[in-house]
mmCIF file of C-alpha atoms in Angstrom:
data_model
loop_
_atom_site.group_PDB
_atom_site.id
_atom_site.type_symbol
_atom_site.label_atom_id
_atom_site.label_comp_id
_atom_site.label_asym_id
_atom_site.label_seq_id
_atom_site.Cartn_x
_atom_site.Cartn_y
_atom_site.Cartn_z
ATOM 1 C CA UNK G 1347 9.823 9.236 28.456
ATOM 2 C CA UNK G 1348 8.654 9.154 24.838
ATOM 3 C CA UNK G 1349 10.739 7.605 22.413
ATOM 4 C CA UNK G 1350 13.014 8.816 19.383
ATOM 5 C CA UNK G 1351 11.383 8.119 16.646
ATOM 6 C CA UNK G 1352 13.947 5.766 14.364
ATOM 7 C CA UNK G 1353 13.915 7.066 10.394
ATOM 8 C CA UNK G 1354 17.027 5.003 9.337
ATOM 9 C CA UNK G 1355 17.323 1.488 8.409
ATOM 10 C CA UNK G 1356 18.859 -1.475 10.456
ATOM 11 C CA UNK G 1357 20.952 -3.942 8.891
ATOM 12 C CA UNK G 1358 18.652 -6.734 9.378
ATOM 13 C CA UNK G 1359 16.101 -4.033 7.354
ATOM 14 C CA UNK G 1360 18.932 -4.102 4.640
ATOM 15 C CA UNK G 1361 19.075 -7.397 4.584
ATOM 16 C CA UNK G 1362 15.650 -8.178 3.764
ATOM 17 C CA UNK G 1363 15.009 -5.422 1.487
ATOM 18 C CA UNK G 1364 17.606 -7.224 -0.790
ATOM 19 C CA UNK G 1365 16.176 -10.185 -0.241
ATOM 20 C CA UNK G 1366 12.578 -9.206 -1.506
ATOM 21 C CA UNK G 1367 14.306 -7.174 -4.579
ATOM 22 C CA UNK G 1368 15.960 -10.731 -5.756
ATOM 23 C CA UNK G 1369 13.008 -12.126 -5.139
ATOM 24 C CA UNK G 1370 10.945 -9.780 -6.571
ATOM 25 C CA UNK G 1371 13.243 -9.084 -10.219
ATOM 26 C CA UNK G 1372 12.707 -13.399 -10.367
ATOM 27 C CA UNK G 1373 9.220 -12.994 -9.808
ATOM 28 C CA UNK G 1374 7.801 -9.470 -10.919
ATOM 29 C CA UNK G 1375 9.579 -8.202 -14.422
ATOM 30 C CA UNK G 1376 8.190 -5.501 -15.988
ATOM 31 C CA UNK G 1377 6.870 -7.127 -18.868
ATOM 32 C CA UNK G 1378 5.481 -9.626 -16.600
ATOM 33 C CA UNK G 1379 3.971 -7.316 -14.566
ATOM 34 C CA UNK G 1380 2.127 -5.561 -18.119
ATOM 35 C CA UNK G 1381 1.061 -8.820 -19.447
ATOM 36 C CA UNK G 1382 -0.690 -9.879 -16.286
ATOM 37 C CA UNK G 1383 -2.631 -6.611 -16.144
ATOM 38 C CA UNK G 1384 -3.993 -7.511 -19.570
ATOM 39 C CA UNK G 1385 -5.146 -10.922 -18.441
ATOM 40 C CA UNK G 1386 -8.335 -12.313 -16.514
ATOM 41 C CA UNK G 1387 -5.758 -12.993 -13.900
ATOM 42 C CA UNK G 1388 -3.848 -9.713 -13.033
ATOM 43 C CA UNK G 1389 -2.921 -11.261 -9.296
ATOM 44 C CA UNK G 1390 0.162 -12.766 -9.696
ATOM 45 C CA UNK G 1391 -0.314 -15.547 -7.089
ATOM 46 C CA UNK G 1392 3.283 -17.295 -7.694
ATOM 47 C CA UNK G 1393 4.850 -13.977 -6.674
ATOM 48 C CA UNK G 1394 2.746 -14.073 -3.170
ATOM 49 C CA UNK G 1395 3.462 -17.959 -2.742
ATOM 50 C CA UNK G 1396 7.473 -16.914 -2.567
ATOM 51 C CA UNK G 1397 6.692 -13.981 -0.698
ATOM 52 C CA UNK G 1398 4.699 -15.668 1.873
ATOM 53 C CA UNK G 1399 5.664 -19.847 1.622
ATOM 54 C CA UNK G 1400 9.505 -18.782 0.896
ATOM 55 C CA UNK G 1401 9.859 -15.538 3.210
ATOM 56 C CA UNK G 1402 7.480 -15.469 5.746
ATOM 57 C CA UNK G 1403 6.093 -11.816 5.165
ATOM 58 C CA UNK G 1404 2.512 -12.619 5.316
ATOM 59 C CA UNK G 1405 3.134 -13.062 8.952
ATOM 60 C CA UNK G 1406 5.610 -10.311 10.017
ATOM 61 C CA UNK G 1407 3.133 -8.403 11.562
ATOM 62 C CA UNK G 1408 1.693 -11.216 13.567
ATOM 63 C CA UNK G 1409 2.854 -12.513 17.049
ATOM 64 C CA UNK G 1410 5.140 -15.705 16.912
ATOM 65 C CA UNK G 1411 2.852 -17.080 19.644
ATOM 66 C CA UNK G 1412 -0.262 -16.690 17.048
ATOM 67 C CA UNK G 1413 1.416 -17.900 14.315
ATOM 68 C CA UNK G 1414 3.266 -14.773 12.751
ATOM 69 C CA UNK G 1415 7.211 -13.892 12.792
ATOM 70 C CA UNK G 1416 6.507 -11.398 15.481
ATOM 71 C CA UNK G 1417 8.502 -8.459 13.736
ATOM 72 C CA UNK G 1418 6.765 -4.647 13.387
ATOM 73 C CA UNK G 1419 5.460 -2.311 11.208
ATOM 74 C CA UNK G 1420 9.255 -0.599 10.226
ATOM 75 C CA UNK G 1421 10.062 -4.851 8.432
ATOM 76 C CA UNK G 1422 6.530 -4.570 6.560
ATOM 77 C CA UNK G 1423 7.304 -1.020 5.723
ATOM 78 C CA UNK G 1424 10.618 -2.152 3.983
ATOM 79 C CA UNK G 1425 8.712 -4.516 2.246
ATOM 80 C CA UNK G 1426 5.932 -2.280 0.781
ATOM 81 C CA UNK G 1427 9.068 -0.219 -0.726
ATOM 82 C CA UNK G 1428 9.935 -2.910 -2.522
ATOM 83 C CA UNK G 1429 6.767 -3.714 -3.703
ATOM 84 C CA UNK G 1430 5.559 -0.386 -4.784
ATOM 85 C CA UNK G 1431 8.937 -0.436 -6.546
ATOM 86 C CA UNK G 1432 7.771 -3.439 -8.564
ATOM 87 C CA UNK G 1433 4.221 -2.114 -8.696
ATOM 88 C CA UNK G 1434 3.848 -5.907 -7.977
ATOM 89 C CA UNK G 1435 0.850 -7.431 -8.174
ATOM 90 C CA UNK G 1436 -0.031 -9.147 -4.851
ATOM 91 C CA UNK G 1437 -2.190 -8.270 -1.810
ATOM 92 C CA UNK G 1438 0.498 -7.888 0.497
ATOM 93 C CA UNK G 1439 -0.764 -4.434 1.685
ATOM 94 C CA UNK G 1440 -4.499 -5.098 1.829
ATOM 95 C CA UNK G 1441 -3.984 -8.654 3.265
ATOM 96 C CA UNK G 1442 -0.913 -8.941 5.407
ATOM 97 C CA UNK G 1443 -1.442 -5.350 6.669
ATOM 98 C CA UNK G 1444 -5.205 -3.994 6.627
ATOM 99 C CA UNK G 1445 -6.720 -7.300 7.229
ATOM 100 C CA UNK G 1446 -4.086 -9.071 9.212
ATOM 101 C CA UNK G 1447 -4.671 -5.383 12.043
ATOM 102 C CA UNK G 1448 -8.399 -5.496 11.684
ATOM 103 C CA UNK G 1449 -7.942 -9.219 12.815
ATOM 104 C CA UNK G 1450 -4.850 -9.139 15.589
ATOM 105 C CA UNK G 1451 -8.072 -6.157 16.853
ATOM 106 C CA UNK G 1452 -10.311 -9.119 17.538
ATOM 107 C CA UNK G 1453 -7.965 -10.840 20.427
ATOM 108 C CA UNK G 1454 -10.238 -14.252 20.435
ATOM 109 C CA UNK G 1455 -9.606 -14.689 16.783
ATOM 110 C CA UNK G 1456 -6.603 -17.131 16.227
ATOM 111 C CA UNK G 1457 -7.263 -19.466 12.977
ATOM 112 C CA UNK G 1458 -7.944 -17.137 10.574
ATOM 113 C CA UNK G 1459 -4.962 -14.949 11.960
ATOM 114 C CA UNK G 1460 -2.631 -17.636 11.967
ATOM 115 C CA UNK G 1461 -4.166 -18.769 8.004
ATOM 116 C CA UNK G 1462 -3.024 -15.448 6.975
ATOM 117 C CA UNK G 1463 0.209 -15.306 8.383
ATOM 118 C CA UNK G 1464 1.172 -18.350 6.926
ATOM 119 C CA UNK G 1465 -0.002 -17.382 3.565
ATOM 120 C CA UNK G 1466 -2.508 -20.391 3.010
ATOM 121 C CA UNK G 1467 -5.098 -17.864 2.665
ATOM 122 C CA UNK G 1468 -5.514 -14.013 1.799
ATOM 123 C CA UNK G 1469 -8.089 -12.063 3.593
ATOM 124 C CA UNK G 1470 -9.369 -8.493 2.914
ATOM 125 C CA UNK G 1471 -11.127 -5.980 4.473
ATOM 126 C CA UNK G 1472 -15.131 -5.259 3.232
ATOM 127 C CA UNK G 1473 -14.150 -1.316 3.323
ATOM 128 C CA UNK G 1474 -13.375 0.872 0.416
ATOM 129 C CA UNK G 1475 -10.232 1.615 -0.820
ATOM 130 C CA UNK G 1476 -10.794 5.125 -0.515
ATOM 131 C CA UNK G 1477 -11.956 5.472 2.908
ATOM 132 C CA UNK G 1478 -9.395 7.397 5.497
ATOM 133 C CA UNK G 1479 -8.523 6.295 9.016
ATOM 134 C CA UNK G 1480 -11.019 8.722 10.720
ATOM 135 C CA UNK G 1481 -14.018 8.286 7.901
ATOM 136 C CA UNK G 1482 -17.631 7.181 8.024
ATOM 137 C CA UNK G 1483 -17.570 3.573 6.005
ATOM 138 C CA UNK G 1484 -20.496 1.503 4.740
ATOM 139 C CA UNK G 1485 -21.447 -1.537 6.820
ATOM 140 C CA UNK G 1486 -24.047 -4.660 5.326
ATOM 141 C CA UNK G 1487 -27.314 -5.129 7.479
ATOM 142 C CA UNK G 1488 -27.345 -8.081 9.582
ATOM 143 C CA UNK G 1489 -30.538 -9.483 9.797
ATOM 144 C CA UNK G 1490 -32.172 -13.353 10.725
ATOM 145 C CA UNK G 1491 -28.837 -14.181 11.485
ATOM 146 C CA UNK G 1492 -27.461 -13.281 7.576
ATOM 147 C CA UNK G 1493 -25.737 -10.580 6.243
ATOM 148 C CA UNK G 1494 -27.453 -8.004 3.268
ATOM 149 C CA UNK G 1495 -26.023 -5.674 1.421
ATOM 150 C CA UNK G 1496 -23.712 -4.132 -1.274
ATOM 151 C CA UNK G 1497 -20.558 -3.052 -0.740
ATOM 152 C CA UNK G 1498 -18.308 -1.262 -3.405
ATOM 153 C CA UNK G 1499 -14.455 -0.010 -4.077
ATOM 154 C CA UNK G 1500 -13.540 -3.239 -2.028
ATOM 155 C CA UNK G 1501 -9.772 -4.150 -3.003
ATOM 156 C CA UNK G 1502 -7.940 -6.798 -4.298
ATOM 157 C CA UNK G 1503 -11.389 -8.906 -3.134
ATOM 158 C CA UNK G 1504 -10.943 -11.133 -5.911
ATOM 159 C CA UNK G 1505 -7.761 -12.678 -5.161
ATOM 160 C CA UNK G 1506 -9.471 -13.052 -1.668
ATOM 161 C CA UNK G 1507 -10.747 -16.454 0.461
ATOM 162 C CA UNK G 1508 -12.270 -14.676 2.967
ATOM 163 C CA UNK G 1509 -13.616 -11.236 3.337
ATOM 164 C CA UNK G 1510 -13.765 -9.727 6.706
ATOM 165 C CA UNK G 1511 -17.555 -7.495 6.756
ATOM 166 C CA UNK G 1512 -18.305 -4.596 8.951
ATOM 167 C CA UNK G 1513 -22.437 -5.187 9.545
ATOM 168 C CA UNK G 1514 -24.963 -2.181 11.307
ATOM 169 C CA UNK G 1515 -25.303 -4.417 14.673
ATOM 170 C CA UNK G 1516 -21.781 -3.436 14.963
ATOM 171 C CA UNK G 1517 -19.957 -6.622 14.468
ATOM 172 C CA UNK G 1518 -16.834 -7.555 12.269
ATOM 173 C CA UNK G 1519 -17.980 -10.941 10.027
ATOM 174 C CA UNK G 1520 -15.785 -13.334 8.401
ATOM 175 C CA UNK G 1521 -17.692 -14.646 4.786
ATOM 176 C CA UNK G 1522 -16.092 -16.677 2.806
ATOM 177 C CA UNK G 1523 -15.923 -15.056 -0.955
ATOM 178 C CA UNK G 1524 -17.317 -18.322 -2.460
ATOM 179 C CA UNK G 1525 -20.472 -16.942 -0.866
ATOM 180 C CA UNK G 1526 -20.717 -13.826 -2.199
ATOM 181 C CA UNK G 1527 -20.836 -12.113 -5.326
ATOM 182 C CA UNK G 1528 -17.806 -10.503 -6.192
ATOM 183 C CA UNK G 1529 -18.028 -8.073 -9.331
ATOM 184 C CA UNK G 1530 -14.995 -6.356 -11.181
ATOM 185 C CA UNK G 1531 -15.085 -2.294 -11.245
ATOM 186 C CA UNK G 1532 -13.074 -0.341 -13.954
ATOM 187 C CA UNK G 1533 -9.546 0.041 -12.378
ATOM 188 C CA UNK G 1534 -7.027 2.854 -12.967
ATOM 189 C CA UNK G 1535 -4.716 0.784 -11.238
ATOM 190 C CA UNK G 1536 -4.804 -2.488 -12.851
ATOM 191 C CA UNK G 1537 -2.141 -4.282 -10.520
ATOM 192 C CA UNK G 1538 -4.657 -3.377 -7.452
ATOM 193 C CA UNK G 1539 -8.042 -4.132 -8.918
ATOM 194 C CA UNK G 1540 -11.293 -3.195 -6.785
ATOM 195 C CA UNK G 1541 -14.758 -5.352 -6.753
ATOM 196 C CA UNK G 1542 -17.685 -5.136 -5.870
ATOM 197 C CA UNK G 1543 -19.130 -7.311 -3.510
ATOM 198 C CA UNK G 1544 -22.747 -8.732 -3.059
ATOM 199 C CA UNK G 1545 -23.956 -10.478 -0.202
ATOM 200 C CA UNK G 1546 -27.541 -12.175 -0.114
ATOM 201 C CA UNK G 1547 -28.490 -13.612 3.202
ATOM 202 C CA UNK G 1548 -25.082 -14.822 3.445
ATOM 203 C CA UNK G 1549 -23.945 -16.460 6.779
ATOM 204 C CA UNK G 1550 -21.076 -15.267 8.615
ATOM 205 C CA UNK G 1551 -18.650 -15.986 11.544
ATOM 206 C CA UNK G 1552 -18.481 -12.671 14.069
ATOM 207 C CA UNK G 1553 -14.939 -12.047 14.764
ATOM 208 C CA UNK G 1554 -15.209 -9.034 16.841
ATOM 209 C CA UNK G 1555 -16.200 -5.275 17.470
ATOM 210 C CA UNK G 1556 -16.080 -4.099 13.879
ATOM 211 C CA UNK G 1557 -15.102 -0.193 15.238
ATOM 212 C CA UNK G 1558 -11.933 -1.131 16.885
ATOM 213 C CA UNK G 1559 -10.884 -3.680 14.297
ATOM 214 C CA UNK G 1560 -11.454 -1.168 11.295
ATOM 215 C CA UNK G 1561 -9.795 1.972 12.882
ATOM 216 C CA UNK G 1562 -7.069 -0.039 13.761
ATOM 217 C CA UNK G 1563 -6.910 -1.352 10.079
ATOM 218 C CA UNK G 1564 -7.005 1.697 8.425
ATOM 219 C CA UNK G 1565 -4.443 3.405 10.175
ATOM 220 C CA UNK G 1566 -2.054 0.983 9.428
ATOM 221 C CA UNK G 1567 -3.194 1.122 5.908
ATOM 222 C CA UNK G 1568 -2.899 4.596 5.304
ATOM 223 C CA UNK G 1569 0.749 4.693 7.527
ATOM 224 C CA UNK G 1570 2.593 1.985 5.763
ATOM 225 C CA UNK G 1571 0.740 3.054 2.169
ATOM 226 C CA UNK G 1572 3.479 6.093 2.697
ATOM 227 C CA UNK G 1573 6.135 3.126 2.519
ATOM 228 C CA UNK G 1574 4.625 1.680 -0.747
ATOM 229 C CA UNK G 1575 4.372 5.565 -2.276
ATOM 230 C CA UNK G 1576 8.176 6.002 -1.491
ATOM 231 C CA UNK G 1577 8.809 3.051 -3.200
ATOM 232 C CA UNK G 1578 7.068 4.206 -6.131
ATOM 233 C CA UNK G 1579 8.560 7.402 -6.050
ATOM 234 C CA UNK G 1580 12.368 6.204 -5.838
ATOM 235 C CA UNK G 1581 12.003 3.942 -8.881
ATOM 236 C CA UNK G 1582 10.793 6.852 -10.840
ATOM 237 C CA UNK G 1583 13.393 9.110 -10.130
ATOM 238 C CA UNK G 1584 16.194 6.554 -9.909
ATOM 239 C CA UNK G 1585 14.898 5.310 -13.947
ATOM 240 C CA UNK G 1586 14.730 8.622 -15.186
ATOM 241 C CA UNK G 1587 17.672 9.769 -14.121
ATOM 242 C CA UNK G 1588 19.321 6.883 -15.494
ATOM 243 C CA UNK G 1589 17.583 7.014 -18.974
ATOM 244 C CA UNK G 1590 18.453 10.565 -19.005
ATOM 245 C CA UNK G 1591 22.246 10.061 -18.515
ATOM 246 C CA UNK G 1592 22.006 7.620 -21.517
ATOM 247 C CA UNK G 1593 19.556 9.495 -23.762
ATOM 248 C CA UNK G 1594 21.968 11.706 -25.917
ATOM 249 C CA UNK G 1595 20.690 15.078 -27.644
ATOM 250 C CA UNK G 1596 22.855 17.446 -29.723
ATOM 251 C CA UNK G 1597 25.455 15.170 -28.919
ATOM 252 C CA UNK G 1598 25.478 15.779 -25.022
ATOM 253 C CA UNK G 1599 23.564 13.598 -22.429
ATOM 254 C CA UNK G 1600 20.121 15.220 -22.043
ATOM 255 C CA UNK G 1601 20.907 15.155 -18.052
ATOM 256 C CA UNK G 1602 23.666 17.759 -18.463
ATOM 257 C CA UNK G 1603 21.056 20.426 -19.677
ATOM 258 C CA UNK G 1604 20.593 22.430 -16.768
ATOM 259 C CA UNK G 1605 17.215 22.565 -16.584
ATOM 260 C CA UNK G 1606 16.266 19.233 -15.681
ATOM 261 C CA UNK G 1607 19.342 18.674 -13.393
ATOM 262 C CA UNK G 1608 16.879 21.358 -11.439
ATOM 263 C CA UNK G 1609 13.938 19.241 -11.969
ATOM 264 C CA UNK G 1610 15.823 16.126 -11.170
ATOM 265 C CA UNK G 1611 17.986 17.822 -7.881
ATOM 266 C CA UNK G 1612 14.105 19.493 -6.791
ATOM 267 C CA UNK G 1613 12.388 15.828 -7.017
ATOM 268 C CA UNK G 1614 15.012 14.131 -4.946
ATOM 269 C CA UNK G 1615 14.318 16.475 -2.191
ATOM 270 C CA UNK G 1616 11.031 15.696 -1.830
ATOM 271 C CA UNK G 1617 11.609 11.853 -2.153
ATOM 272 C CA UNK G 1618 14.248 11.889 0.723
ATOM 273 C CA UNK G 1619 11.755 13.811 2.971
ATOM 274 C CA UNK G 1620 9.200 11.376 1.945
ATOM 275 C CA UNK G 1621 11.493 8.456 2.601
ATOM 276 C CA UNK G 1622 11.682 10.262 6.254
ATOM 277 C CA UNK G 1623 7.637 10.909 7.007
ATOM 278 C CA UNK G 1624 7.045 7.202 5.844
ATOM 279 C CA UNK G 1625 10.184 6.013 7.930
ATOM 280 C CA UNK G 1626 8.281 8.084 10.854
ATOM 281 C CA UNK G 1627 4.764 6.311 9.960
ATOM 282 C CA UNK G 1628 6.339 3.026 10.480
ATOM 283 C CA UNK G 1629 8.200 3.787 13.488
ATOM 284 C CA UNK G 1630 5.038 5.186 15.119
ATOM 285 C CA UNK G 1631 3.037 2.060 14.147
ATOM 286 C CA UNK G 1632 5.837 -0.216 15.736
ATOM 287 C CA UNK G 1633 6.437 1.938 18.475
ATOM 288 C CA UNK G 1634 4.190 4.529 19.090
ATOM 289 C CA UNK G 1635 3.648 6.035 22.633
ATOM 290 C CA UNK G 1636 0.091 6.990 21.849
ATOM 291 C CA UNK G 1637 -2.509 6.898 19.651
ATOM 292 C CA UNK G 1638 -2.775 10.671 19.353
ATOM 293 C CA UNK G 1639 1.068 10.620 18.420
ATOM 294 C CA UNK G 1640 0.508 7.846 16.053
ATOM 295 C CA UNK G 1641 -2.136 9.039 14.227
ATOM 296 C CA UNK G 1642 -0.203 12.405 13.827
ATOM 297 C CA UNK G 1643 2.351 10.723 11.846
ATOM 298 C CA UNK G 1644 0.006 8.767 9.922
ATOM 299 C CA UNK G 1645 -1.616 11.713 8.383
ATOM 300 C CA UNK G 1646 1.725 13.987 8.237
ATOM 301 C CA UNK G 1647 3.075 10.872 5.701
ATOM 302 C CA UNK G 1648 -0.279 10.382 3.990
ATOM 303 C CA UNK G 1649 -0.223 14.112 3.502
ATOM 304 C CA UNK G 1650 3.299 14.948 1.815
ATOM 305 C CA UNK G 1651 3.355 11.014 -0.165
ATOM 306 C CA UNK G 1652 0.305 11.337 -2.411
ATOM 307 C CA UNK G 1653 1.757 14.307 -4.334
ATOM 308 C CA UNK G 1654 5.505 13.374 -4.451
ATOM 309 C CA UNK G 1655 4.633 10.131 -5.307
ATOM 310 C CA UNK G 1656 2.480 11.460 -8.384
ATOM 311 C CA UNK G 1657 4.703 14.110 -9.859
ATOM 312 C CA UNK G 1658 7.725 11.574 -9.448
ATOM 313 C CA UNK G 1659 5.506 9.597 -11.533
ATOM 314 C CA UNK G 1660 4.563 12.551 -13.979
ATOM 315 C CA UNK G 1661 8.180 13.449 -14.310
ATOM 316 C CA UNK G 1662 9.301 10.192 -15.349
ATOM 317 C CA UNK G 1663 7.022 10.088 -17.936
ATOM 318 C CA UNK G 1664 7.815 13.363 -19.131
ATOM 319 C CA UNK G 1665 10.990 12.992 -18.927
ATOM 320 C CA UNK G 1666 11.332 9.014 -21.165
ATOM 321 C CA UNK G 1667 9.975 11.175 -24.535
ATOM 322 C CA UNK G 1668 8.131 9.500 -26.257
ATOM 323 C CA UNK G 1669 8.896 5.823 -25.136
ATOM 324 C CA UNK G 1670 7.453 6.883 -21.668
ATOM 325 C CA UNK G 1671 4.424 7.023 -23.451
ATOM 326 C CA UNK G 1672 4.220 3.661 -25.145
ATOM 327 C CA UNK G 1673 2.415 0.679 -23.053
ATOM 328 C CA UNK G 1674 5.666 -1.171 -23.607
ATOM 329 C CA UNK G 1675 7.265 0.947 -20.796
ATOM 330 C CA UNK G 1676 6.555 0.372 -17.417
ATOM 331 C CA UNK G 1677 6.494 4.131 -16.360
ATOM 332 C CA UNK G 1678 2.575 3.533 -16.876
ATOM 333 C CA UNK G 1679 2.417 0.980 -14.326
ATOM 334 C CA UNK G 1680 4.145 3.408 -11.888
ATOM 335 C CA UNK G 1681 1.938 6.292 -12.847
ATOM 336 C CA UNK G 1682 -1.154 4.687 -12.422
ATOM 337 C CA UNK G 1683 -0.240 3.257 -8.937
ATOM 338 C CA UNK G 1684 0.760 6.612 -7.898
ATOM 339 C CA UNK G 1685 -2.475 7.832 -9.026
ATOM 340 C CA UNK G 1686 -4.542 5.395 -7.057
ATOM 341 C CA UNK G 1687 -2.698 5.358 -4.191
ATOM 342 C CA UNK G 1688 -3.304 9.106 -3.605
ATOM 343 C CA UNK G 1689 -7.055 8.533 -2.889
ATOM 344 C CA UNK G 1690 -6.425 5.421 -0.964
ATOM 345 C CA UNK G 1691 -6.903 6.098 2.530
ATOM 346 C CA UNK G 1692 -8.091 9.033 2.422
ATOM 347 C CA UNK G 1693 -6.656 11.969 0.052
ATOM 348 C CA UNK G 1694 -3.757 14.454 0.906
ATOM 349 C CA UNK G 1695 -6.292 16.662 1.734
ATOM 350 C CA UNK G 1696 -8.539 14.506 4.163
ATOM 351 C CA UNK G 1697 -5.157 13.758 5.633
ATOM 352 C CA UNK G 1698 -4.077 17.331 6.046
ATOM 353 C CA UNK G 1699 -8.136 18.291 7.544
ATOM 354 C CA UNK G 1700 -6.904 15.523 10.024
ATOM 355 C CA UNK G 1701 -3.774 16.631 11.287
ATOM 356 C CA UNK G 1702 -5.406 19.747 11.308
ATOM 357 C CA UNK G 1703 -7.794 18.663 13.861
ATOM 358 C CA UNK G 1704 -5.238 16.537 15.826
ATOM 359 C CA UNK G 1705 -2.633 19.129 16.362
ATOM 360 C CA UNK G 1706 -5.446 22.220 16.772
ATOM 361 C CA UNK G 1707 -4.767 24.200 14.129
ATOM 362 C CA UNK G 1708 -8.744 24.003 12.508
ATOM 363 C CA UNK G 1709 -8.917 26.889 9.959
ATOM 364 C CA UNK G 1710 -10.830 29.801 10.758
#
């Protein structure tokens, strides 16, 4: 008998989600969080040291018997709300989630696994940001024992030690990034910055079927991204309607004017039935009876985040005047994470194609 899936959240849940919000308001201000993004260095590597040397959350999707804190999807998932409500800048998603899967794919693998569980060393996946669960992606050519090739939109593969490389002969390579070129590409999102990355005849260690490994990956990209969109979403709504119930106007609070309490009472709708398809995502990913099953919640949450996420975003700028507007205000950082997480993954619209096919109702 199939399970019920599980939207609400356990105490122990609770519990860490404060925990990563103390740690994160010590770690990840604001103006912390802006100054970085105008700096050579916008990783904030002190922030994922705590997170991963202090907490253990690198590992919490990892076995305890491969070197991990053996919890599920549903404790990364309350992490990634935390995060995208600090828009912090550390590659929790695309290292303890996308490459930590692609790895725990490849059952042989067990130092690399048990490196990035611990933290010592962050890992990400040679696939671009923008590619969807169920998309084509580019692969290197592996040739004279070396790998070739170009790869672009690759995330957070600067603050990386090892890149894990999808070749043509089918295999998933680890490289180390010392080996490779790695080359900055204009961000919108300057908290999650994308490379590209250059390899040259450069030797690597196969790890595994690169198929598996990157489906696998992806999926639990895209599902738990839902988690980091909801995140975003309630800190917009939850700052704008407090700056709105201290902003006054005519000498009233500019939340009593009817019309936004509509906009405002409309938006939190949407967030609390995106806080429920991510919760579902999760779940599935934890505890999933099926892949079919799975991969129908995956795309229902990728499909309804994207554009909550955004206009929560594009309200709360709206809606801060002009101070909203000013690079001094961190709606920006929240605006332009909700913008690139929308194409991460795949789009709403790749997403909704998707579920489309999985549930057989193709268009005419």
């Amino acid at each position: 008998m199939n399970k019920e899936p599980d939207l609400l959240y356990s105490e122990e849940e609770d519990a860490l989600r404060a925990a990563v919000r103390d740690l994160l308001a010590d770690h990840c201000d604001a103006p912390g969080v802006i100054a970085r993004t105008e700096s050579d260095a916008p990783h904030d590597l002190r922030a994922w040291k705590a997170l991963t040397d202090g907490m253990g959350l690198a590992g919490l999707l990892v076995p305890e018997d491969r070197g991990g804190q053996g919890a599920t999807h549903r404790e990364a998932a309350v992490v990634l709300e935390e995060l995208g409500r600090a828009v912090a800048p550390v590659p929790y998603l695309t290292s303890a989630v996308v490459a930590t899967e692609a790895l725990l794919a490849c059952e042989a693998e067990g130092g690399l696994l048990a490196e990035l569980a611990s933290g010592r060393r962050i890992g990400a996946l040679a696939v671009a940001l923008n590619v969807a669960p169920e998309r084509a992606y580019q692969v290197v050519r592996f040739e004279d024992d070396a790998l070739h090739g170009e790869l672009t939109g690759i995330a957070d593969a600067a603050a990386a030690d090892v890149l894990l490389v999808p070749a043509d002969d089918g295999g998933l390579y680890a490289v180390e990034t010392g080996a490779v070129t790695v080359t900055p590409q204009v961000s919108l999102d300057l908290t999650r910055p994308l490379a590209t990355v250059t390899l040259d005849g450069v030797a690597g260690r196969l790890l595994g079927d690169a198929e598996p490994a990157v489906r696998r990956a992806l999926r639990a990209g895209a599902g738990l991204l839902a988690s980091e969109q909801l995140g975003v979403a309630e800190w917009a709504l939850t700052e704008t309607v407090r700056y709105l119930k201290e902003r006054k106007q005519f000498n009233r609070s500019v939340g009593g004017f009817q019309a936004l309490k509509h906009r405002l009472a409309q938006l939190w709708l949407d967030v609390v039935g995106l806080r429920a398809a991510a919760r579902n995502a999760a779940d599935a990913l934890a505890y999933g009876p099926d892949d079919t099953e799975t991969a129908v919640a995956v795309a229902v949450a990728q499909a309804y985040a994207a554009p909550v996420a955004v206009r929560a975003a594009e309200e709360a700028l709206q809606l801060h005047g002009g101070i909203g507007m000013t690079w001094e205000h961190p709606v920006h950082l929240c605006l332009k994470r909700a913008k690139a997480d929308s194409i991460a993954y795949g789009t709403a619209g790749v997403h909704r194609d998707a579920l489309a096919e999985l549930v057989d109702l193709r268009a005419p």
